Coordinates of C-alpha atoms in Angstrom, one line a residue:
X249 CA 0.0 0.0 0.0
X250 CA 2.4 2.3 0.7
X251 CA 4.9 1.7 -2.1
X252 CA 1.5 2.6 -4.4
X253 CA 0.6 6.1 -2.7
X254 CA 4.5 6.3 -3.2
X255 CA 4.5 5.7 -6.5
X256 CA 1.3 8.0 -7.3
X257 CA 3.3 10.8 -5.6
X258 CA 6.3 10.5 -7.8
X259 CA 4.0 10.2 -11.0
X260 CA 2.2 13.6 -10.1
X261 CA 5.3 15.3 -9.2
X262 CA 7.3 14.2 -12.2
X263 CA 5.1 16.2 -14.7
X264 CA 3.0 19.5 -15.2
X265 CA -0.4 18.9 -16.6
X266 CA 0.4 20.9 -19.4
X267 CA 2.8 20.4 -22.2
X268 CA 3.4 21.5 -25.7
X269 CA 3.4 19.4 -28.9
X270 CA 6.4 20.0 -30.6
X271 CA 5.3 21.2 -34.5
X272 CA 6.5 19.3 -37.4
X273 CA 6.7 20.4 -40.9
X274 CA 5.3 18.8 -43.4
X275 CA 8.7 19.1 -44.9
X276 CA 10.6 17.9 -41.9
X277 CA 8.3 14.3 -42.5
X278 CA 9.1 14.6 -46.0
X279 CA 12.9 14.7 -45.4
X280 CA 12.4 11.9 -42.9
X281 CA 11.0 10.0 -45.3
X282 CA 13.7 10.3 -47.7
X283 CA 16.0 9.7 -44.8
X284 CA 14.5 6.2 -44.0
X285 CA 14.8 5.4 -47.6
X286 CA 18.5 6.5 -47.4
X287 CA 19.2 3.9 -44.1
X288 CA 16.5 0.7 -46.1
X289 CA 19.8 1.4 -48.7
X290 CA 22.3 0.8 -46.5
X291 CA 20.8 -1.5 -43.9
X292 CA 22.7 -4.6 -44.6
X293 CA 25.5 -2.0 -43.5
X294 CA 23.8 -2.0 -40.3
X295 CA 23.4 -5.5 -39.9
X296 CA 26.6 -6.5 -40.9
X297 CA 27.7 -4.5 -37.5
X298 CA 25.8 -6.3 -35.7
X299 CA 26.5 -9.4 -36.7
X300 CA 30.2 -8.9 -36.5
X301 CA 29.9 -7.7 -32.7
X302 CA 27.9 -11.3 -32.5
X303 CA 30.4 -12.9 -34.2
X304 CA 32.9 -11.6 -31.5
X305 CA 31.2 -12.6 -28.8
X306 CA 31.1 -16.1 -29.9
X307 CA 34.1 -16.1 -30.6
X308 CA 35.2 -15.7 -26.9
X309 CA 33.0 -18.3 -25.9
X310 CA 34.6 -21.0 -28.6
X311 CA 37.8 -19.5 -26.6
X312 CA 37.0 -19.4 -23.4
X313 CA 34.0 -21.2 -22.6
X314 CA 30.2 -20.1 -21.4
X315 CA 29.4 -17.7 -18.4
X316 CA 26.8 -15.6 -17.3
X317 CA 27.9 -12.5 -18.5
X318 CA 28.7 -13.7 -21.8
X319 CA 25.6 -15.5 -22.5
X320 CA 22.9 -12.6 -21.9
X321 CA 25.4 -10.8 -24.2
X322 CA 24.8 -12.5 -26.7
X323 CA 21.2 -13.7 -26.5
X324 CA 20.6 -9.9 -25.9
X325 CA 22.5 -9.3 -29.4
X326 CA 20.2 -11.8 -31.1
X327 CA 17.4 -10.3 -29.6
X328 CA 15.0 -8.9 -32.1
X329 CA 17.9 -9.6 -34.4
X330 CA 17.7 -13.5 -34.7
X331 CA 14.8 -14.7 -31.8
X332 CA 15.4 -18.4 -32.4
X333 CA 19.3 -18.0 -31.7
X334 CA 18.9 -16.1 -28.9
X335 CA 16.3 -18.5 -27.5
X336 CA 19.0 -20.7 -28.3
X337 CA 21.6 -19.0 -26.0
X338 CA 19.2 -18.4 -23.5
X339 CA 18.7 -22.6 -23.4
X340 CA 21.8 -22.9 -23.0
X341 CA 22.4 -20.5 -20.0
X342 CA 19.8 -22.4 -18.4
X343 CA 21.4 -26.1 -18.6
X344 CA 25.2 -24.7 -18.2
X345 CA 26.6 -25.5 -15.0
X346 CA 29.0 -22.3 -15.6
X347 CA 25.5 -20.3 -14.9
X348 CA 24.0 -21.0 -11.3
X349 CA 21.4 -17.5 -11.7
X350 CA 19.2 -19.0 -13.9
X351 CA 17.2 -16.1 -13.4
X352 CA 17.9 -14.0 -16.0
X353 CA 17.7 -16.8 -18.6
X354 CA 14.0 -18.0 -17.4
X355 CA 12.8 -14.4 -17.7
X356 CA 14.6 -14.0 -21.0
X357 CA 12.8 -17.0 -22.3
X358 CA 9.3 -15.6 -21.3
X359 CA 9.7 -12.6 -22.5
X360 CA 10.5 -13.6 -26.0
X361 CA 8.6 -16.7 -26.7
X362 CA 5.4 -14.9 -27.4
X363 CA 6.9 -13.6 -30.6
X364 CA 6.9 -17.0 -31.5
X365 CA 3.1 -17.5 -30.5
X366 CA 4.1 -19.1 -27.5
X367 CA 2.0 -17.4 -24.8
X368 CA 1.2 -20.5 -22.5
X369 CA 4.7 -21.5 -22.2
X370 CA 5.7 -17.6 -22.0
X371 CA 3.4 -17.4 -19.0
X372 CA 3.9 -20.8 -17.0
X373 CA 7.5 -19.4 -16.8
X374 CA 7.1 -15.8 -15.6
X375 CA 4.0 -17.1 -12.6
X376 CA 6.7 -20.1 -11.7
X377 CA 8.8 -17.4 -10.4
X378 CA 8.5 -16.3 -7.1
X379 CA 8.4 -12.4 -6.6
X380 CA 9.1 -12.4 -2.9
X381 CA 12.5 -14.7 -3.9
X382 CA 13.5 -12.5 -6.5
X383 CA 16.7 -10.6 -5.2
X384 CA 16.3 -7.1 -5.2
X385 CA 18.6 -6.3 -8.1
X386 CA 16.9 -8.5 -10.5
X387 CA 13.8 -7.3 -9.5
X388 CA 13.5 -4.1 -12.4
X389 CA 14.7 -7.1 -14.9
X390 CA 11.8 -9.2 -13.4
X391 CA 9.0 -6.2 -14.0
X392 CA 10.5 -5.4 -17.3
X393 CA 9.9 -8.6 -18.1
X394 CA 6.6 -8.9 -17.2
X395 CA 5.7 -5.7 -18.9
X396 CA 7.5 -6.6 -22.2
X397 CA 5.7 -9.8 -22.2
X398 CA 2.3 -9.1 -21.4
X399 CA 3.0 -6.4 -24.1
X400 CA 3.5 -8.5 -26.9
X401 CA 0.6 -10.6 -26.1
X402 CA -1.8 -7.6 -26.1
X403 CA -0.3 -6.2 -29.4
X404 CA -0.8 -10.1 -31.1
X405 CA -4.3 -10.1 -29.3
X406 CA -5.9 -7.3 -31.6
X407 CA -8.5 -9.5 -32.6
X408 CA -9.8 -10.2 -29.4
X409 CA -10.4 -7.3 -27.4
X410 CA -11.0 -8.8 -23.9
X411 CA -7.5 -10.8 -24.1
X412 CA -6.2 -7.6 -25.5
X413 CA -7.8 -5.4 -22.8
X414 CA -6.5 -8.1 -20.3
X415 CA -2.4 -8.6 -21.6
X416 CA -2.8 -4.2 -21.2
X417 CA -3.3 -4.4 -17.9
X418 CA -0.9 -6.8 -16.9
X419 CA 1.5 -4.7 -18.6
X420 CA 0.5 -2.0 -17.2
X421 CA 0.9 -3.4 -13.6
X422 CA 4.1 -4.9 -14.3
X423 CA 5.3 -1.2 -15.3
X424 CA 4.1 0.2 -12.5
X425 CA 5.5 -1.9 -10.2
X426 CA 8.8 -1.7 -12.0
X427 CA 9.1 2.5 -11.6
X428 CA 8.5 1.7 -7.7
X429 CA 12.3 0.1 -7.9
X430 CA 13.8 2.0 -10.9
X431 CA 16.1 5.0 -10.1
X432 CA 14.0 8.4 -10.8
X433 CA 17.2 9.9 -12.6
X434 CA 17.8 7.0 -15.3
X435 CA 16.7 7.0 -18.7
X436 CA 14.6 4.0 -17.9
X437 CA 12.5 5.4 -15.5
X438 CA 11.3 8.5 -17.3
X439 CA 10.7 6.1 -20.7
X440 CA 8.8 4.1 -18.5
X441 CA 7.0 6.0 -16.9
X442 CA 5.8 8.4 -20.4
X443 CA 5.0 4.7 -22.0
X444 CA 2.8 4.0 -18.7
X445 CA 1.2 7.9 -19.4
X446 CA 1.0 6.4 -22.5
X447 CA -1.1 3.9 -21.9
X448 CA -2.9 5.2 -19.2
X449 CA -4.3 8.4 -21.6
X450 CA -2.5 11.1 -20.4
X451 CA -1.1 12.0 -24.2
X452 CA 0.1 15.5 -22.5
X453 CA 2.3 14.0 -20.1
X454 CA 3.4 11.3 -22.4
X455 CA 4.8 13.4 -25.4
X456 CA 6.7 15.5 -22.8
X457 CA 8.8 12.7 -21.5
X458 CA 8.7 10.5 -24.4
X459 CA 10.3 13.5 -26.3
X460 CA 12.7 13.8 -23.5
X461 CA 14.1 10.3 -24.1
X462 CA 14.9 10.6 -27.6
X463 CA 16.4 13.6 -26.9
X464 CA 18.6 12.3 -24.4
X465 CA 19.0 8.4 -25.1
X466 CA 22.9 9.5 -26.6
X467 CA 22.6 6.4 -29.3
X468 CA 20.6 3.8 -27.7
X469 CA 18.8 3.3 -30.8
X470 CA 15.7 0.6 -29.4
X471 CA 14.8 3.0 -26.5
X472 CA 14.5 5.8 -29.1
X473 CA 12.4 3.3 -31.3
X474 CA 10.1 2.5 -29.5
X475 CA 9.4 6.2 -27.4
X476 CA 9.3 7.1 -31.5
X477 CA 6.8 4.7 -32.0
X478 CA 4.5 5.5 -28.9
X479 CA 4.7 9.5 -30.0
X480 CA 3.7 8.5 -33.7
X481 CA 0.3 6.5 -31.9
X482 CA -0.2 9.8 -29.9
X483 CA 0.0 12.0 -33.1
X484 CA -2.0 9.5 -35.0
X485 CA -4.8 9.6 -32.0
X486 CA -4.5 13.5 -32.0
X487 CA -5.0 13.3 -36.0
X488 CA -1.3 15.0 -36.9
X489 CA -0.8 13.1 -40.0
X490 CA 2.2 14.8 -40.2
X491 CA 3.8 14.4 -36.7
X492 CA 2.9 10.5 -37.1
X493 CA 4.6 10.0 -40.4
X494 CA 7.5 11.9 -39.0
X495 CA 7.4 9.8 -35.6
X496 CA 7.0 6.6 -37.1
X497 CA 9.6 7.2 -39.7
X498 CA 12.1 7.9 -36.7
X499 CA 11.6 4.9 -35.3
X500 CA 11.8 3.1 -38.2
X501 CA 15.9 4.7 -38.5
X502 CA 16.3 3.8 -34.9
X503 CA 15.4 0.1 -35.6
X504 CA 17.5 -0.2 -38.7
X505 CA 20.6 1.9 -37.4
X506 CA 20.0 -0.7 -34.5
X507 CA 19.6 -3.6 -36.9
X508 CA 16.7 -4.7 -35.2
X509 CA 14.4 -7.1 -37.4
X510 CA 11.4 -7.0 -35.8
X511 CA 10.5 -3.9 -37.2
X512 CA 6.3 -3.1 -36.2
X513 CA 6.5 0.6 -37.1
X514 CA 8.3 -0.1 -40.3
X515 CA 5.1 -2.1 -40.8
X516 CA 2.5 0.7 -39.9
X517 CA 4.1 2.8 -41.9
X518 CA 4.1 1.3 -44.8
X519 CA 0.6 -0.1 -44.3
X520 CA -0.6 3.8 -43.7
X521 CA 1.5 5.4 -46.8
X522 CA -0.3 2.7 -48.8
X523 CA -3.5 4.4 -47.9
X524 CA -2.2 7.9 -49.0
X525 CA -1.7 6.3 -52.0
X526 CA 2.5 6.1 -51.8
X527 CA 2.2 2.5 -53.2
X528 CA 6.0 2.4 -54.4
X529 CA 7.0 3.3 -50.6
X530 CA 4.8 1.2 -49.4
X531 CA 5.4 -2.0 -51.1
X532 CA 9.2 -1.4 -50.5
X533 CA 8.9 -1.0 -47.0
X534 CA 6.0 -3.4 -46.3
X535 CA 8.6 -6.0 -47.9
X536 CA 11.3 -5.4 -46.0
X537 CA 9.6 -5.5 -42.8
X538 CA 8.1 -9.1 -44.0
X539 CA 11.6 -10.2 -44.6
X540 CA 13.1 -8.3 -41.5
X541 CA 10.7 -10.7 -40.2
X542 CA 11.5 -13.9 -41.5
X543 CA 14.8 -13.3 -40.4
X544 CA 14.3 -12.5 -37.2
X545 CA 12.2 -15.5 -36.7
X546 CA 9.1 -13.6 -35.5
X547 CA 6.4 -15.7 -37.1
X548 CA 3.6 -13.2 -35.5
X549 CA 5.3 -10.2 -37.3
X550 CA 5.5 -12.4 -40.3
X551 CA 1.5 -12.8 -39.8
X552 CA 0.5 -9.3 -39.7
X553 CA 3.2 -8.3 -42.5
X554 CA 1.9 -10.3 -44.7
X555 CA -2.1 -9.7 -44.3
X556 CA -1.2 -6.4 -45.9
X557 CA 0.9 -7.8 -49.0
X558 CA -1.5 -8.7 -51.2
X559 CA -3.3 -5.4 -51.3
X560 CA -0.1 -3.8 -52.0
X561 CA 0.6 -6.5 -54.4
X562 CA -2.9 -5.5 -56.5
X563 CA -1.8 -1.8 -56.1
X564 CA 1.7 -2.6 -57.8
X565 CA 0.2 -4.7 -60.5
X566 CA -2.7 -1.6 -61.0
X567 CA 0.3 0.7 -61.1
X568 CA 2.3 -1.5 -63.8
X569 CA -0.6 -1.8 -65.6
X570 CA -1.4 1.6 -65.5
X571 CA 2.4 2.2 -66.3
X572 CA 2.1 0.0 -69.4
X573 CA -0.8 1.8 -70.7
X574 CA 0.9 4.9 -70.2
X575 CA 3.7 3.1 -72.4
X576 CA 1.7 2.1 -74.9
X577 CA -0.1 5.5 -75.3
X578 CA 3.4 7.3 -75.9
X579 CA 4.1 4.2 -78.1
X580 CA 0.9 5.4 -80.6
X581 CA 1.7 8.8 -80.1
X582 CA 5.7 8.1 -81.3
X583 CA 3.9 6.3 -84.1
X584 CA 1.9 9.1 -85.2
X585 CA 4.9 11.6 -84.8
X586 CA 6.9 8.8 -86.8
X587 CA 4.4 8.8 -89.5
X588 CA 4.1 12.7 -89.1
X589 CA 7.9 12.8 -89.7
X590 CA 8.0 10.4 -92.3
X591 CA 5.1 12.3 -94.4
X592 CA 7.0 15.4 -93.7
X593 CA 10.0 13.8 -94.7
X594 CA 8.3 13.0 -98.5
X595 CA 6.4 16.1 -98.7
X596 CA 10.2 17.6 -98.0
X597 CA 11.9 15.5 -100.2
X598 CA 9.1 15.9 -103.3
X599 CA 9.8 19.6 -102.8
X600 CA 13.5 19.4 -103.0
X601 CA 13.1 17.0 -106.5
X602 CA 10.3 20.0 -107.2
X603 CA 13.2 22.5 -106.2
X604 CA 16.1 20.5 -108.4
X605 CA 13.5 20.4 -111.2
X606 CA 12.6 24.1 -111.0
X607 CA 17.0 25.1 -110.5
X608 CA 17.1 22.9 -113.7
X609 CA 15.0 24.7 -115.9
X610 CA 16.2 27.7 -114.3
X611 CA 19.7 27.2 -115.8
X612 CA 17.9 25.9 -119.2
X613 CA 16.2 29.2 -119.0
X614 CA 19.2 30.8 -118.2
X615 CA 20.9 29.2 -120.8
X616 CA 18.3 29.4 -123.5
X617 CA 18.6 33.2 -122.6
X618 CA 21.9 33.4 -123.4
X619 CA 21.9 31.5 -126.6
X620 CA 18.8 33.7 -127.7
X621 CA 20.8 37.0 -126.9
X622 CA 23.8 35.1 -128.9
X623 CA 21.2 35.0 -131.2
X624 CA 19.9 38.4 -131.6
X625 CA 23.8 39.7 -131.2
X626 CA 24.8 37.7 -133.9
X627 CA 21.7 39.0 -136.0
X628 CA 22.9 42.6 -134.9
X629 CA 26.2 42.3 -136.0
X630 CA 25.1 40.6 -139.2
X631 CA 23.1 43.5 -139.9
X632 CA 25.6 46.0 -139.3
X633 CA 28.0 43.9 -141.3
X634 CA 25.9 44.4 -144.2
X635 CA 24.8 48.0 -143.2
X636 CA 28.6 48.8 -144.0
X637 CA 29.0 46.5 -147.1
X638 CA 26.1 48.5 -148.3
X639 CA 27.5 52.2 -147.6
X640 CA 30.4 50.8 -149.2
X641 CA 28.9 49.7 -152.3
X642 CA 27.0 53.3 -152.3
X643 CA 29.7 54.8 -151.7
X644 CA 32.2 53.7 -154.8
X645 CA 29.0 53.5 -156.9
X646 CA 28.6 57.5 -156.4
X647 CA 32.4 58.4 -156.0
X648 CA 32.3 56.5 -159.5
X649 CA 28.9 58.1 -160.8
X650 CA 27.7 55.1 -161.2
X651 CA 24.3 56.4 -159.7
X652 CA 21.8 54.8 -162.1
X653 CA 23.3 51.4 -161.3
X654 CA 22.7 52.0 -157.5
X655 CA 19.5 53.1 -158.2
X656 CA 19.0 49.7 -159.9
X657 CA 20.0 47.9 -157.1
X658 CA 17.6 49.6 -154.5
X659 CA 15.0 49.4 -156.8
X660 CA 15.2 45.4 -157.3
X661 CA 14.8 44.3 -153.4
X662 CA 17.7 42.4 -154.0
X663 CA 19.7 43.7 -151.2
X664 CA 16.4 43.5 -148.6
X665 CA 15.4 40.0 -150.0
X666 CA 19.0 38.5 -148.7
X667 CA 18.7 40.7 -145.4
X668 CA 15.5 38.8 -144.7
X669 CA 16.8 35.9 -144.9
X670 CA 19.5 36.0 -143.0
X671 CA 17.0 37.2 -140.1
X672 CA 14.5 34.3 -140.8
X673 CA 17.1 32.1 -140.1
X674 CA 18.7 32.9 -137.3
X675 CA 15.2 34.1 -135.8
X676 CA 14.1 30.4 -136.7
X677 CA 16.8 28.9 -135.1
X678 CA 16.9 31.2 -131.9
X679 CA 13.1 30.7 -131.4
X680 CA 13.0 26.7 -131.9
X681 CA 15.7 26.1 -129.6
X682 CA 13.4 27.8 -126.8
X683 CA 10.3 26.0 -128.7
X684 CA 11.7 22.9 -129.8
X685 CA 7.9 21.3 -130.9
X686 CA 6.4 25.0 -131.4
X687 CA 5.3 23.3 -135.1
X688 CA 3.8 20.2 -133.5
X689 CA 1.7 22.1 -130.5
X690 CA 0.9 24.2 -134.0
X691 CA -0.5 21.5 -135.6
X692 CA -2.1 19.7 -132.7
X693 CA -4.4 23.0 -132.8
X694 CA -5.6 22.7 -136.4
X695 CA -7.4 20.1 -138.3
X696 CA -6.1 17.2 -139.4
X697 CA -6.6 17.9 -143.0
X698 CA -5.1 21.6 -142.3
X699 CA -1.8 20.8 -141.4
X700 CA 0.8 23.0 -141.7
X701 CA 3.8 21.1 -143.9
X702 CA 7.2 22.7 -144.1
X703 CA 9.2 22.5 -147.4
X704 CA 12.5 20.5 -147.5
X705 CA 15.1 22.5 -145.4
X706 CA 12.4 24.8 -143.5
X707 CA 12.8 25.1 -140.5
X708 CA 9.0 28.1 -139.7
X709 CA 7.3 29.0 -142.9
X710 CA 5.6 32.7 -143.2
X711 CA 2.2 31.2 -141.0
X712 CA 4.5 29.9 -138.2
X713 CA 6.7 32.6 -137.5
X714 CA 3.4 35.3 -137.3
X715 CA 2.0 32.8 -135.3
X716 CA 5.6 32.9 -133.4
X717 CA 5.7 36.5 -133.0
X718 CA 2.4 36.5 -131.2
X719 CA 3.9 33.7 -129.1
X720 CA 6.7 36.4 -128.5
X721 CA 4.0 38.8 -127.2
X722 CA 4.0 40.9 -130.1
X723 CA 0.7 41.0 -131.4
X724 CA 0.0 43.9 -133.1
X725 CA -0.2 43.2 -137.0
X726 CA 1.6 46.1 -137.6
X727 CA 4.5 45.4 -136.0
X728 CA 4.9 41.7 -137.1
X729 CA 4.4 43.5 -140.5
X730 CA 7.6 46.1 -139.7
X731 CA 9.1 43.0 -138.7
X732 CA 9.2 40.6 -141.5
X733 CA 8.9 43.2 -144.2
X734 CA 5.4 42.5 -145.0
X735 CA 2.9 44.5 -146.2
X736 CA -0.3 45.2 -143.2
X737 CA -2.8 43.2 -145.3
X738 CA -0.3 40.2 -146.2
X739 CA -0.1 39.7 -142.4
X740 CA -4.4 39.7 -141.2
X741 CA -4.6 37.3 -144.8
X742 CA -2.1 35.3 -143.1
X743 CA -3.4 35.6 -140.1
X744 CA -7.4 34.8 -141.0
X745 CA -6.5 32.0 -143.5
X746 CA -4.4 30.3 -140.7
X747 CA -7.1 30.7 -138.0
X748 CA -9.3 29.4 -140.6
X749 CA -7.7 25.6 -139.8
X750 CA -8.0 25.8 -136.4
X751 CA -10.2 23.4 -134.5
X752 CA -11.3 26.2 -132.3
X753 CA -11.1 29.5 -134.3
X754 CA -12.6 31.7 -131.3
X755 CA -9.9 30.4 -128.8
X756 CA -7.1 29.3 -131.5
X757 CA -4.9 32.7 -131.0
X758 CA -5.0 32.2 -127.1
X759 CA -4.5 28.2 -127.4
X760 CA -1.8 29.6 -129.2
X761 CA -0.4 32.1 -126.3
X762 CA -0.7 29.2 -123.8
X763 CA 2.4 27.0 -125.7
X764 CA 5.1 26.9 -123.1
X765 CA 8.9 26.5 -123.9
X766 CA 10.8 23.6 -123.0
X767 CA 13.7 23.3 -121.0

């Protein structure tokens, strides 16, 4: 009786009713997050530290034999790490002769063997156990225990609420008896005591010392976990999404700094990111804490691991479907930008064949250009050639009075006769090689019965090159007349009699216009 009234004085001087949540970011859970991913990278890191600290240990007890000490060393390594070895060890401290305190074994035994499901067994152990026998020393490590034990049993008993409501209890009054004989200053006491807050409802008082242990727990990576943990249920309860994402993640670094396998809030968390619809995260760490658990041996974690897989399974498979369609609509649109491209591609290269066809008559042009101004320099100089034979001629035949015969000469059309031909010729010559089937396009516009027939050696008779002329753009009947030294009425009779054999005599002249040259 009076170790309780003792106890509820040091509870309700130990705290203030009032204390302040501590306010998370959403980015400080964010960076968390990505902080927990960071240590899931390197965990086998982690675990390869522990194991090598293991490894040591056994090695002194190949050396030198089992003891006590060395014993709950190492089962306390295994612990959470590798139950069934550390069950093992425990066994083995039990039937050693090297280890008369059998104590600590039996009540390491109980407190683990309900992580194997083992609950009768687990309890037969810790009521066999007298209280009033336990030495004084052991008796926190007895409580502890108890509480740890009963724990497990109530957080495995979530399906039956009166064996869950019962296991609480027990825990509770194993905890409470346990801060009667821990020291006020240690870390244990104040962790203790916030858990028993915890569960007793006063969040206030919980957070405040909870927070106080992580702060001050200087590497002791399982108390920090699990304080972590209980503050993450206290956010969640309060309905800080953020502070319990944060809270949770933190204990999930603690337990894989500490290379613990039995990883619950690794668990939660995934199973809660899953519902905000972080399936990626969610599968990854849901997996890992399934085969944290395997490893560890912890076939109840195993159990509650895996109910969650398969919803997380049909998430990833929806979300590689979902990927794949995604795929396969930038597949059809790559198609229709690869036929896009190709089209553009053949309308670009018809257009450069257009281009090369259009730079070829170009030069053709060009050229045909610069034969016809060959052409019409040659004429010119012809002309003036013979401009100068005939002021020559003139000349002697008036120095020499010979006046009557020049008259004579003028007088015959000798001299103009010759002059026209030489223009019809190279004007037939110049004009064909820029009209090379001018006489067949001619003809194609006539009747078949009206033909136009050239003589032996012509090359354009009188019809053609009027009809050439107009091609020419020079139209006027005058002009052509000027030109080929015809009188005005010569050139409309030529001009009437030839439209006269045209298929179409309203439309013949323009049929006419529309010949084009060929390059």
């Amino acid at each position: 009786m009076k170790k309780s009234l003792l106890f509820a004085l040091l509870v309700a001087l130990s705290t203030a009713d009032a204390f302040a949540a501590v306010e998370i970011s959403s980015q400080t859970a964010q960076r968390s997050l990505a902080a927990l991913d960071d240590s899931i990278a390197h965990r086998i890191d982690f675990v390869n530290r522990r194991q090598r600290k293991i490894d040591n240990y056994i090695n002194t007890l190949n050396q030198e034999g089992p003891s006590e000490q060395l014993l709950l060393a190492i089962s306390e390594q295994y612990t959470g790490f590798n139950n069934d070895s550390a069950l093992h060890y425990l066994e083995m401290g039990l039937k050693s002769d090297a280890c008369p305190d059998k104590l600590p074994f039996a009540l390491g035994r109980a407190q683990l063997l309900p992580l194997s499901g083992l609950f009768t067994p687990a309890i037969e152990i810790f009521n066999s156990i007298d209280v009033d026998m336990v030495p004084k020393d052991k008796l926190p490590l007895y409580y502890d225990c108890g509480r740890q034990m009963y724990s497990y049993m109530a957080a495995f008993s979530a399906g039956d609420q009166n064996y869950r409501e019962q296991f609480t209890a027990k825990s509770m009054e194993c905890q409470r008896q346990l801060l009667e004989v821990l020291p006020q200053e240690s870390l244990s006491y104040k962790y203790n005591l916030g858990e028993f807050y915890f569960f007793s409802g006063a969040k206030g008082r919980a957070r405040a010392l909870l927070e106080y242990v992580i702060d001050n727990a200087r590497g002791n990576n399982t108390v920090i976990a699990r304080a972590a943990h209980h503050l993450s249920s206290i956010a969640h309860s309060e309905g800080d999404s953020t502070a319990y994402v944060y809270y949770l993640t933190r204990a999930c670094i603690a337990d894989l700094s500490a290379a613990t396998r039995e990883m619950a809030a690794l668990q939660e968390l995934g199973s809660y990111l899953y519902t905000r619809g972080d399936v990626d995260r969610a599968y990854t760490y849901l997996t890992e804490a399934l085969a944290s658990a395997v490893e560890c041996g912890a076939p109840l974690r195993m159990i509650e691991s895996s109910r969650a897989l398969p919803i997380i399974e049909n998430a990833k498979t929806d979300q590689i479907k979902a990927s794949q369609r995604g795929m396969i609509i930038v597949l059809v649109l790559l198609g229709i930008v690869a036929m896009v491209l190709a089209i553009t591609m053949i309308m670009l290269r018809r257009e450069m064949r257009n281009m090369r066809v259009m730079e070829d008559n170009l030069r053709r042009a060009n050229s045909t250009k610069e034969v016809y101004i060959s052409q019409f320099l040659s004429l010119c100089s012809i002309y003036m050639d013979k401009l100068n034979q005939f002021c020559k001629i003139a000349n002697r035949k008036i120095a020499s009075g010979n006046v009557d015969e020049l008259y004579r000469l003028t007088k015959s059309g000798k001299f103009v006769e010759e002059q026209s031909r030489d223009f019809y010729e190279v004007f037939d010559n110049a004009f064909l090689h820029i009209y090379p089937t001018f006489v067949d396009q001619v003809n194609a516009l006539l009747l078949p019965d009206k033909q136009i027939e050239l003589k032996d050696g012509e090359r354009l008779n009188t019809d053609l090159r009027i009809l050439a002329f107009m091609r020419l753009g020079i139209e006027e009947s005058t002009r052509i007349a000027q030109v080929l030294n015809y009188s005005l009425n010569t050139i409309y009779a030529y001009r009437n009699r030839t439209k006269a054999r045209a298929i179409n005599r309203d439309t013949f002249e323009n049929d006419v216009m529309q010949i084009q040259p060929e390059y």
